[in-house]
Coordinates of C-alpha atoms and ligand atoms in Angstrom, one line a residue:
M1 CA 132.7 85.2 106.1
A2 CA 130.0 87.9 106.1
R3 CA 126.9 87.0 104.0
G4 CA 126.5 89.0 100.8
K5 CA 123.6 91.3 100.2
F6 CA 120.7 90.8 97.9
I7 CA 119.7 93.7 95.6
T8 CA 116.8 93.6 93.2
I9 CA 116.0 95.9 90.3
E10 CA 112.3 96.3 89.5
G11 CA 110.1 98.4 87.3
G12 CA 107.8 98.1 84.2
E13 CA 109.0 97.0 80.8
G14 CA 111.7 99.0 79.1
V15 CA 112.5 101.3 82.1
G16 CA 116.1 100.3 81.9
K17 CA 116.6 97.4 84.4
S18 CA 118.9 95.3 82.2
T19 CA 120.9 98.5 81.3
N20 CA 121.4 99.6 84.9
I21 CA 122.0 96.2 86.5
A22 CA 125.4 96.2 84.8
F23 CA 126.0 99.7 86.1
V24 CA 125.3 98.7 89.7
Q25 CA 127.8 95.8 89.2
T26 CA 130.4 98.3 88.1
L27 CA 129.8 100.5 91.1
L28 CA 130.2 97.6 93.5
A29 CA 133.2 96.2 91.7
A30 CA 134.9 99.6 92.1
R31 CA 134.5 99.1 95.9
G32 CA 135.9 95.5 95.7
I33 CA 132.5 93.8 96.0
E34 CA 132.1 90.6 94.0
T35 CA 128.6 90.3 92.5
V36 CA 126.5 87.7 90.7
L37 CA 124.0 89.2 88.2
T38 CA 120.9 87.2 87.6
R39 CA 117.2 87.6 86.5
E40 CA 113.7 86.4 87.0
P41 CA 112.0 84.5 85.8
G42 CA 115.2 82.6 85.2
G43 CA 118.7 82.4 86.6
T44 CA 119.4 78.7 86.5
P45 CA 119.0 76.3 83.5
L46 CA 115.7 74.9 84.8
A47 CA 114.4 78.3 85.8
E48 CA 115.4 79.6 82.3
E49 CA 113.3 76.8 80.7
I50 CA 110.3 77.9 82.8
R51 CA 111.0 81.5 81.6
E52 CA 110.7 80.4 78.0
I53 CA 107.4 78.7 78.8
L54 CA 106.1 81.9 80.5
L55 CA 107.2 84.4 77.8
E56 CA 106.3 82.4 74.7
Q57 CA 103.4 83.6 72.6
R58 CA 100.8 80.7 72.4
D59 CA 97.3 80.1 71.2
E60 CA 96.2 78.4 74.5
K61 CA 95.2 80.9 77.2
V62 CA 97.6 80.9 80.1
V63 CA 95.5 80.6 83.3
T64 CA 96.5 83.2 85.9
E65 CA 97.0 80.5 88.5
T66 CA 99.3 78.6 86.2
E67 CA 101.3 81.8 85.5
L68 CA 101.6 82.5 89.2
L69 CA 102.7 79.0 90.1
L70 CA 105.3 78.9 87.3
M71 CA 106.8 82.2 88.6
F72 CA 107.2 80.7 92.0
A73 CA 108.4 77.4 90.6
A74 CA 111.2 79.3 88.8
R75 CA 111.9 81.4 91.9
A76 CA 112.3 78.3 94.2
Q77 CA 114.9 76.9 91.8
H78 CA 116.6 80.2 91.5
L79 CA 116.7 80.9 95.2
Y80 CA 118.0 77.5 96.4
Q81 CA 120.3 76.8 93.5
L82 CA 121.8 80.2 92.9
I83 CA 120.9 83.1 95.1
L84 CA 121.4 81.6 98.6
P85 CA 124.6 79.6 97.8
A86 CA 126.2 82.8 96.3
L87 CA 125.1 84.9 99.3
N88 CA 126.6 82.3 101.7
E89 CA 129.9 82.5 99.8
G90 CA 129.9 86.2 100.6
K91 CA 129.1 87.4 97.1
W92 CA 126.4 90.0 96.5
V93 CA 123.6 89.0 94.2
I94 CA 121.8 91.5 92.0
S95 CA 118.6 90.3 90.4
D96 CA 116.7 91.8 87.5
R97 CA 113.2 91.4 89.1
F98 CA 112.1 89.2 92.1
T99 CA 108.9 88.7 94.1
D100 CA 107.9 92.4 93.9
A101 CA 107.3 91.7 90.2
T102 CA 104.8 89.0 91.1
Y103 CA 102.9 91.4 93.4
A104 CA 103.0 94.0 90.6
Y105 CA 102.1 91.8 87.6
Q106 CA 100.1 88.9 88.9
S107 CA 98.3 90.8 91.7
G108 CA 98.3 94.4 90.5
G109 CA 98.0 93.6 86.8
R110 CA 96.1 90.3 86.7
G111 CA 94.0 90.8 89.9
V112 CA 95.3 87.8 92.0
P113 CA 94.6 88.6 95.7
A114 CA 97.8 89.8 97.3
E115 CA 97.3 87.4 100.2
Q116 CA 97.7 84.5 97.7
V117 CA 101.0 85.9 96.5
A118 CA 102.0 86.4 100.1
M119 CA 101.2 82.7 100.9
L120 CA 103.4 81.4 98.1
E121 CA 106.1 83.9 99.1
K122 CA 106.2 82.5 102.6
F123 CA 106.1 78.9 101.4
V124 CA 109.0 79.4 98.9
Q125 CA 111.1 82.1 100.6
K126 CA 110.3 81.7 104.3
S127 CA 111.5 85.1 105.7
F128 CA 114.0 85.8 102.9
R129 CA 113.6 89.3 101.3
P130 CA 115.9 91.6 99.3
D131 CA 118.2 94.0 101.3
L132 CA 117.6 96.7 98.8
T133 CA 115.2 97.2 95.9
L134 CA 115.8 99.8 93.2
L135 CA 112.5 100.6 91.6
L136 CA 113.0 102.3 88.2
D137 CA 109.9 104.3 87.6
A138 CA 108.8 105.9 84.3
P139 CA 105.5 106.6 82.6
V140 CA 104.3 103.4 80.9
E141 CA 104.5 105.0 77.4
T142 CA 108.2 105.8 77.9
G143 CA 109.0 102.2 78.7
M144 CA 106.8 100.8 76.0
T145 CA 108.5 103.1 73.4
R146 CA 111.9 102.0 74.5
A147 CA 110.9 98.3 74.5
K148 CA 109.2 98.4 71.2
A149 CA 112.3 99.9 69.6
R150 CA 114.0 96.5 70.3
G151 CA 111.7 94.4 68.1
K152 CA 109.5 91.3 68.7
L153 CA 107.2 91.5 71.7
D154 CA 106.9 88.6 74.2
R155 CA 103.6 87.5 75.8
F156 CA 103.7 90.1 78.6
E157 CA 104.7 92.9 76.3
E158 CA 101.6 92.3 74.2
E159 CA 99.5 93.6 77.1
R160 CA 97.7 97.0 76.9
S161 CA 98.8 100.1 78.6
A162 CA 95.9 99.8 81.2
F163 CA 97.6 96.6 82.4
F164 CA 101.0 98.3 82.7
N165 CA 99.5 101.3 84.5
K166 CA 98.1 98.9 87.2
V167 CA 101.5 97.3 87.4
R168 CA 103.2 100.7 87.9
K169 CA 100.6 101.7 90.5
N170 CA 101.2 98.5 92.5
Y171 CA 105.0 99.0 92.5
L172 CA 104.7 102.5 93.7
Q173 CA 102.3 101.5 96.5
R174 CA 104.7 98.8 97.6
A175 CA 107.6 101.3 97.6
K176 CA 105.5 103.7 99.7
A177 CA 104.7 100.9 102.2
E178 CA 108.4 99.8 102.6
P179 CA 110.5 103.0 102.2
E180 CA 113.5 101.4 104.0
R181 CA 113.9 98.7 101.4
F182 CA 112.7 100.4 98.3
K183 CA 114.5 103.3 96.6
V184 CA 112.5 104.8 93.8
V185 CA 114.5 106.2 90.9
D186 CA 113.0 108.4 88.2
A187 CA 114.0 106.5 85.1
S188 CA 112.3 108.8 82.6
D189 CA 115.4 111.0 82.0
A190 CA 118.5 110.5 79.9
L191 CA 120.6 107.5 81.0
E192 CA 123.4 109.7 82.5
A193 CA 120.9 111.4 84.9
V194 CA 119.3 108.0 85.9
Q195 CA 122.8 106.5 86.6
A196 CA 123.8 109.6 88.7
R197 CA 120.7 108.9 90.9
I198 CA 121.5 105.2 91.1
E199 CA 125.1 105.9 92.1
S200 CA 124.0 108.3 94.9
I201 CA 121.6 105.7 96.3
V202 CA 124.2 102.9 96.2
T203 CA 126.8 105.1 97.8
Q204 CA 124.4 106.0 100.6
V205 CA 123.4 102.3 101.2
L206 CA 127.0 101.2 101.3
A207 CA 127.8 103.9 103.9
V208 CA 125.2 102.4 106.3
Ligands
Z5A1 N1 107.1 88.9 85.3 C1 105.9 88.6 86.0 O1 104.9 88.8 85.4 N2 106.0 88.2 87.3 C2 107.2 88.0 87.9 O2 107.2 87.6 89.1 C3 108.4 88.2 87.2 C4 108.3 88.6 85.9 C5 109.7 88.0 87.9 C6 109.9 89.2 81.8 O3 110.6 90.2 82.4 C7 108.4 89.4 82.0 O4 108.0 88.6 83.2 C8 108.1 90.8 82.4 C9 107.3 90.7 83.7 C10 107.0 89.3 83.9 N3 107.3 91.3 81.3 N4 107.0 92.4 81.1 N5 106.8 93.4 80.7 P1 111.8 90.9 81.8 O5 112.4 91.7 82.9 O6 112.7 90.0 81.1 O7 111.1 91.9 80.7 P2 111.0 93.4 80.6 O8 110.5 94.1 81.8 O9 110.1 93.5 79.5 O10 112.5 93.9 80.5 P3 113.0 94.7 79.4 O11 112.0 95.0 78.3 O12 114.2 94.1 78.9 O13 113.2 96.1 80.0 P4 114.4 96.7 80.9 O14 115.4 95.7 81.2 O15 113.8 97.5 82.0 O16 115.0 97.8 79.9 P5 116.4 97.7 79.1 O17 116.5 96.6 78.2 O18 117.5 98.1 80.0 O19 116.1 99.0 78.2 C11 115.2 99.1 77.1 C12 115.8 100.0 76.0 O20 115.8 101.3 76.5 C13 117.2 99.6 75.6 O21 117.3 99.8 74.2 C14 118.0 100.7 76.4 O22 119.2 101.0 75.7 C15 117.1 101.8 76.4 N6 117.2 102.7 77.6 C16 117.5 102.3 78.9 N7 117.5 103.4 79.7 C17 117.3 104.5 78.9 C18 117.2 105.9 79.2 N8 117.4 106.4 80.4 N9 117.0 106.7 78.2 C19 116.8 106.2 76.9 N10 116.9 104.9 76.6 C20 117.1 104.0 77.6

């Protein structure tokens, strides 16, 4: 049986990742491809518990190294318990965020040297990388307005726009450095326009 493909959806907060992951699943289902939808941090019961620890508002300052290690602890569990078994069964896995988010947030946003993220990436993932990454890109203000309309903010969403601008810049730099894997989608328009772009990319990728 052919191994499934691993697709990730990335971007700043509120750009529409959760909304569009379901759309990608529908596109693939129409072509007879079985998919598993998942997210990071999270995806398994243990990794979801780590997610709660990471997102919770707390009085104690969360040290950047702690945050980084918890992201990779959740990822190791997710990768070996859910992602790889599903891919080996021939299913496709679509994840709302993966390691590019660690480069964007912990390195771009918090200033952790990229080499340190790369070291943990190699330790946890070996050579495993996504087959395709859809980067939904929109001005920070657009995403923040959309996210705020949903209500209570988590620990990350409390950050200022300067932080999110660094995150966005890092994502765009990564996309430029790996144009084969990354497809950047302008997510600032109305949902129908964004989904037309996503459909065109998925159709092209499937044709290869
Ligand atoms: N994080 C990290 O630091 N390091 C890591 O390695 C990983 C994660 C993996 C949790 O992620 C936090 O963890 C995240 C980064 C950090 N924090 N932040 N920021 P998350 O993915 O759960 O949280 P999020 O990025 O904040 O997701 P989100 O706010 O749920 O955004 P979204 O999924 O991209 O957006 P959405 O829910 O699909 O859409 C937001 C709203 O906009 C919703 O009401 C939609 O109906 C609406 N929407 C969507 N598209 C449109 C368009 N085109 N027009 C108008 N309205 C739209």
